[in-house]
Structure formats: C-alpha cells, structure tokens
JSON list of C-alpha atoms in Angstrom, two decimals:
[
{"chain": "I", "resi": 1, "resn": "MET", "atom": "CA", "xyz": [-20.52, -7.28, -22.67]},
{"chain": "I", "resi": 2, "resn": "SER", "atom": "CA", "xyz": [-20.56, -4.64, -25.38]},
{"chain": "I", "resi": 3, "resn": "ASN", "atom": "CA", "xyz": [-19.02, -2.13, -22.94]},
{"chain": "I", "resi": 4, "resn": "LEU", "atom": "CA", "xyz": [-15.62, -3.83, -22.94]},
{"chain": "I", "resi": 5, "resn": "ARG", "atom": "CA", "xyz": [-12.78, -1.46, -23.67]},
{"chain": "I", "resi": 6, "resn": "ARG", "atom": "CA", "xyz": [-9.97, -2.57, -25.91]},
{"chain": "I", "resi": 7, "resn": "ILE", "atom": "CA", "xyz": [-6.46, -2.43, -24.54]},
{"chain": "I", "resi": 8, "resn": "THR", "atom": "CA", "xyz": [-4.36, -0.03, -26.59]},
{"chain": "I", "resi": 9, "resn": "THR", "atom": "CA", "xyz": [-0.58, 0.10, -26.95]},
{"chain": "I", "resi": 10, "resn": "ARG", "atom": "CA", "xyz": [-0.53, 2.89, -24.36]},
{"chain": "I", "resi": 11, "resn": "GLU", "atom": "CA", "xyz": [-2.49, 0.79, -21.89]},
{"chain": "I", "resi": 12, "resn": "ARG", "atom": "CA", "xyz": [-0.30, -2.27, -22.52]},
{"chain": "I", "resi": 13, "resn": "HIS", "atom": "CA", "xyz": [2.70, -0.09, -21.75]},
{"chain": "I", "resi": 14, "resn": "LEU", "atom": "CA", "xyz": [1.09, 1.09, -18.49]},
{"chain": "I", "resi": 15, "resn": "ILE", "atom": "CA", "xyz": [0.32, -2.51, -17.53]},
{"chain": "I", "resi": 16, "resn": "LEU", "atom": "CA", "xyz": [3.95, -3.49, -18.15]},
{"chain": "I", "resi": 17, "resn": "LEU", "atom": "CA", "xyz": [5.19, -0.53, -16.10]},
{"chain": "I", "resi": 18, "resn": "TYR", "atom": "CA", "xyz": [2.87, -1.46, -13.24]},
{"chain": "I", "resi": 19, "resn": "SER", "atom": "CA", "xyz": [3.72, -5.17, -13.32]},
{"chain": "I", "resi": 20, "resn": "ASN", "atom": "CA", "xyz": [7.45, -4.36, -13.10]},
{"chain": "I", "resi": 21, "resn": "TRP", "atom": "CA", "xyz": [7.04, -1.56, -10.54]},
{"chain": "I", "resi": 22, "resn": "GLU", "atom": "CA", "xyz": [9.59, -1.83, -7.75]},
{"chain": "I", "resi": 23, "resn": "PHE", "atom": "CA", "xyz": [7.76, 0.22, -5.13]},
{"chain": "I", "resi": 24, "resn": "SER", "atom": "CA", "xyz": [8.15, -1.20, -1.65]},
{"chain": "I", "resi": 25, "resn": "ILE", "atom": "CA", "xyz": [9.22, -0.56, 1.92]},
{"chain": "I", "resi": 26, "resn": "THR", "atom": "CA", "xyz": [9.96, -3.27, 4.45]},
{"chain": "I", "resi": 27, "resn": "PRO", "atom": "CA", "xyz": [8.05, -3.53, 7.71]},
{"chain": "I", "resi": 28, "resn": "ALA", "atom": "CA", "xyz": [11.25, -2.72, 9.63]},
{"chain": "I", "resi": 29, "resn": "GLN", "atom": "CA", "xyz": [11.86, 0.41, 7.52]},
{"chain": "I", "resi": 30, "resn": "PHE", "atom": "CA", "xyz": [8.24, 1.53, 7.94]},
{"chain": "I", "resi": 31, "resn": "TYR", "atom": "CA", "xyz": [8.32, 0.83, 11.69]},
{"chain": "I", "resi": 32, "resn": "ALA", "atom": "CA", "xyz": [11.55, 2.79, 12.14]},
{"chain": "I", "resi": 33, "resn": "LYS", "atom": "CA", "xyz": [10.36, 5.72, 10.03]},
{"chain": "I", "resi": 34, "resn": "TRP", "atom": "CA", "xyz": [6.88, 6.15, 11.49]},
{"chain": "I", "resi": 35, "resn": "GLY", "atom": "CA", "xyz": [7.15, 4.61, 14.94]},
{"chain": "I", "resi": 36, "resn": "VAL", "atom": "CA", "xyz": [3.85, 2.76, 14.52]},
{"chain": "I", "resi": 37, "resn": "SER", "atom": "CA", "xyz": [2.74, -0.32, 16.40]},
{"chain": "I", "resi": 38, "resn": "TYR", "atom": "CA", "xyz": [2.73, -3.81, 14.94]},
{"chain": "I", "resi": 39, "resn": "GLU", "atom": "CA", "xyz": [-1.06, -3.62, 15.16]},
{"chain": "I", "resi": 40, "resn": "LEU", "atom": "CA", "xyz": [-1.17, -0.61, 12.80]},
{"chain": "I", "resi": 41, "resn": "ILE", "atom": "CA", "xyz": [1.15, -2.37, 10.36]},
{"chain": "I", "resi": 42, "resn": "ALA", "atom": "CA", "xyz": [-1.22, -5.36, 10.51]},
{"chain": "I", "resi": 43, "resn": "LEU", "atom": "CA", "xyz": [-4.15, -3.06, 9.75]},
{"chain": "I", "resi": 44, "resn": "ILE", "atom": "CA", "xyz": [-2.36, -1.49, 6.78]},
{"chain": "I", "resi": 45, "resn": "CYS", "atom": "CA", "xyz": [-1.46, -4.89, 5.31]},
{"chain": "I", "resi": 46, "resn": "SER", "atom": "CA", "xyz": [-4.70, -6.69, 6.24]},
{"chain": "I", "resi": 47, "resn": "ARG", "atom": "CA", "xyz": [-2.75, -9.23, 8.26]},
{"chain": "I", "resi": 48, "resn": "SER", "atom": "CA", "xyz": [-3.08, -10.60, 11.75]},
{"chain": "I", "resi": 49, "resn": "ASP", "atom": "CA", "xyz": [-1.05, -9.14, 14.59]},
{"chain": "I", "resi": 50, "resn": "SER", "atom": "CA", "xyz": [0.75, -12.47, 15.00]},
{"chain": "I", "resi": 51, "resn": "THR", "atom": "CA", "xyz": [1.77, -12.49, 11.33]},
{"chain": "I", "resi": 52, "resn": "VAL", "atom": "CA", "xyz": [3.30, -9.03, 11.65]},
{"chain": "I", "resi": 53, "resn": "ARG", "atom": "CA", "xyz": [5.07, -10.01, 14.89]},
{"chain": "I", "resi": 54, "resn": "GLY", "atom": "CA", "xyz": [6.50, -12.93, 12.91]},
{"chain": "I", "resi": 55, "resn": "TRP", "atom": "CA", "xyz": [8.06, -10.48, 10.43]},
{"chain": "I", "resi": 56, "resn": "PHE", "atom": "CA", "xyz": [10.12, -9.01, 13.27]},
{"chain": "I", "resi": 57, "resn": "ARG", "atom": "CA", "xyz": [11.21, -12.34, 14.79]},
{"chain": "I", "resi": 58, "resn": "ASN", "atom": "CA", "xyz": [14.54, -14.01, 14.25]},
{"chain": "I", "resi": 59, "resn": "GLY", "atom": "CA", "xyz": [15.14, -17.71, 13.95]},
{"chain": "I", "resi": 60, "resn": "SER", "atom": "CA", "xyz": [13.06, -20.58, 12.69]},
{"chain": "I", "resi": 61, "resn": "ASN", "atom": "CA", "xyz": [9.69, -19.00, 13.54]},
{"chain": "I", "resi": 62, "resn": "ARG", "atom": "CA", "xyz": [10.35, -15.94, 11.44]},
{"chain": "I", "resi": 63, "resn": "ARG", "atom": "CA", "xyz": [7.81, -15.07, 8.74]},
{"chain": "I", "resi": 64, "resn": "TYR", "atom": "CA", "xyz": [8.35, -12.92, 5.68]},
{"chain": "I", "resi": 65, "resn": "PRO", "atom": "CA", "xyz": [6.05, -10.30, 4.16]},
{"chain": "I", "resi": 66, "resn": "THR", "atom": "CA", "xyz": [4.76, -10.81, 0.64]},
{"chain": "I", "resi": 67, "resn": "HIS", "atom": "CA", "xyz": [5.32, -8.44, -2.27]},
{"chain": "I", "resi": 68, "resn": "ASN", "atom": "CA", "xyz": [1.78, -7.15, -1.67]},
{"chain": "I", "resi": 69, "resn": "ASP", "atom": "CA", "xyz": [2.57, -6.40, 1.98]},
{"chain": "I", "resi": 70, "resn": "LEU", "atom": "CA", "xyz": [5.62, -4.36, 0.91]},
{"chain": "I", "resi": 71, "resn": "LEU", "atom": "CA", "xyz": [3.48, -2.53, -1.65]},
{"chain": "I", "resi": 72, "resn": "HIS", "atom": "CA", "xyz": [0.79, -1.72, 0.94]},
{"chain": "I", "resi": 73, "resn": "LEU", "atom": "CA", "xyz": [3.42, -0.27, 3.25]},
{"chain": "I", "resi": 74, "resn": "ALA", "atom": "CA", "xyz": [5.01, 1.75, 0.43]},
{"chain": "I", "resi": 75, "resn": "LEU", "atom": "CA", "xyz": [1.63, 3.18, -0.57]},
{"chain": "I", "resi": 76, "resn": "MET", "atom": "CA", "xyz": [0.85, 4.07, 3.05]},
{"chain": "I", "resi": 77, "resn": "ASP", "atom": "CA", "xyz": [4.28, 5.70, 3.38]},
{"chain": "I", "resi": 78, "resn": "PHE", "atom": "CA", "xyz": [3.53, 7.72, 0.23]},
{"chain": "I", "resi": 79, "resn": "PHE", "atom": "CA", "xyz": [0.12, 8.81, 1.57]},
{"chain": "I", "resi": 80, "resn": "LEU", "atom": "CA", "xyz": [1.59, 9.77, 4.95]},
{"chain": "I", "resi": 81, "resn": "GLU", "atom": "CA", "xyz": [4.28, 11.86, 3.22]},
{"chain": "I", "resi": 82, "resn": "HIS", "atom": "CA", "xyz": [2.16, 13.46, 0.48]},
{"chain": "I", "resi": 83, "resn": "PHE", "atom": "CA", "xyz": [-1.53, 13.30, 1.40]},
{"chain": "I", "resi": 84, "resn": "GLU", "atom": "CA", "xyz": [-2.02, 17.09, 1.52]},
{"chain": "I", "resi": 85, "resn": "GLU", "atom": "CA", "xyz": [-0.45, 17.45, -1.94]},
{"chain": "I", "resi": 86, "resn": "ILE", "atom": "CA", "xyz": [-2.82, 15.01, -3.66]},
{"chain": "I", "resi": 87, "resn": "PRO", "atom": "CA", "xyz": [-5.62, 16.84, -5.50]},
{"chain": "I", "resi": 88, "resn": "GLU", "atom": "CA", "xyz": [-9.10, 16.25, -4.10]},
{"chain": "I", "resi": 89, "resn": "GLN", "atom": "CA", "xyz": [-10.33, 14.86, -7.41]},
{"chain": "I", "resi": 90, "resn": "VAL", "atom": "CA", "xyz": [-7.66, 12.15, -7.31]},
{"chain": "I", "resi": 91, "resn": "LEU", "atom": "CA", "xyz": [-8.63, 11.29, -3.73]},
{"chain": "I", "resi": 92, "resn": "HIS", "atom": "CA", "xyz": [-12.24, 11.05, -4.90]},
{"chain": "I", "resi": 93, "resn": "TRP", "atom": "CA", "xyz": [-11.25, 8.68, -7.73]},
{"chain": "I", "resi": 94, "resn": "LEU", "atom": "CA", "xyz": [-9.43, 6.56, -5.16]},
{"chain": "I", "resi": 95, "resn": "ASN", "atom": "CA", "xyz": [-12.54, 6.53, -2.94]},
{"chain": "I", "resi": 96, "resn": "PHE", "atom": "CA", "xyz": [-10.71, 8.38, -0.19]},
{"chain": "I", "resi": 97, "resn": "ASP", "atom": "CA", "xyz": [-13.42, 10.30, 1.59]},
{"chain": "I", "resi": 98, "resn": "ASN", "atom": "CA", "xyz": [-12.34, 13.04, 3.92]},
{"chain": "I", "resi": 99, "resn": "LYS", "atom": "CA", "xyz": [-14.55, 11.50, 6.59]},
{"chain": "I", "resi": 100, "resn": "GLN", "atom": "CA", "xyz": [-12.81, 10.83, 9.87]},
{"chain": "I", "resi": 101, "resn": "PRO", "atom": "CA", "xyz": [-12.69, 7.05, 10.43]},
{"chain": "I", "resi": 102, "resn": "ASP", "atom": "CA", "xyz": [-13.65, 5.64, 13.79]},
{"chain": "I", "resi": 103, "resn": "LEU", "atom": "CA", "xyz": [-10.34, 5.50, 15.65]},
{"chain": "I", "resi": 104, "resn": "LYS", "atom": "CA", "xyz": [-10.33, 3.28, 18.71]}
]
C-alpha cells in the first residue's frame, strides 16, 4: 500500500465540485431531444426496459429515475453533442476505443 497518493487541497476541491455537480437530463428531455427508444435509454442507464417504461408512466405505477440515471443520460447527451471535439487522448483515458460496437 505504499503507492497510495495523498489527497491535496486541489484534489479535495475537485471532489467537492464533483459531489455537488448538478449535471443531469431527464429521460423525457433526452427522449424528446434524441428520439431514441426506451430500450436505448435502458441500455445507457443499465436498467431494464420495464424500469424505463415506468419512468414514462403516469399514476401509481410510475417509477422515478435515480440521480445516477440522470447523470448517465446527461453524459450521453454530452457525448452525442461533442464526441468529435473530444481529443483522442482523452477518449483513450476514458477507455473509449474507436472500435465499432456490435449493433443489433
């Protein structure tokens, strides 16, 4: 465990910024903007199709997305808007390979 890095004031500040980050988009906003299916929203958020359908229901059976779901959608929205502008090195750091995924 001698490789542990100490958290500096700068890093504490970054952690506080991140923990208070208000970066989100609702499923309805994402759906309206991109015209995607519920199944793609489920894939983005790592949720079941039925869970996502529940986000769009009204009444007593309605479900609500978590903060993490809203963050996943906001990040995907950002990537869809700005992917070509992101430097390749940053994509590499994020483990985004330029390989084409298997689309069904």
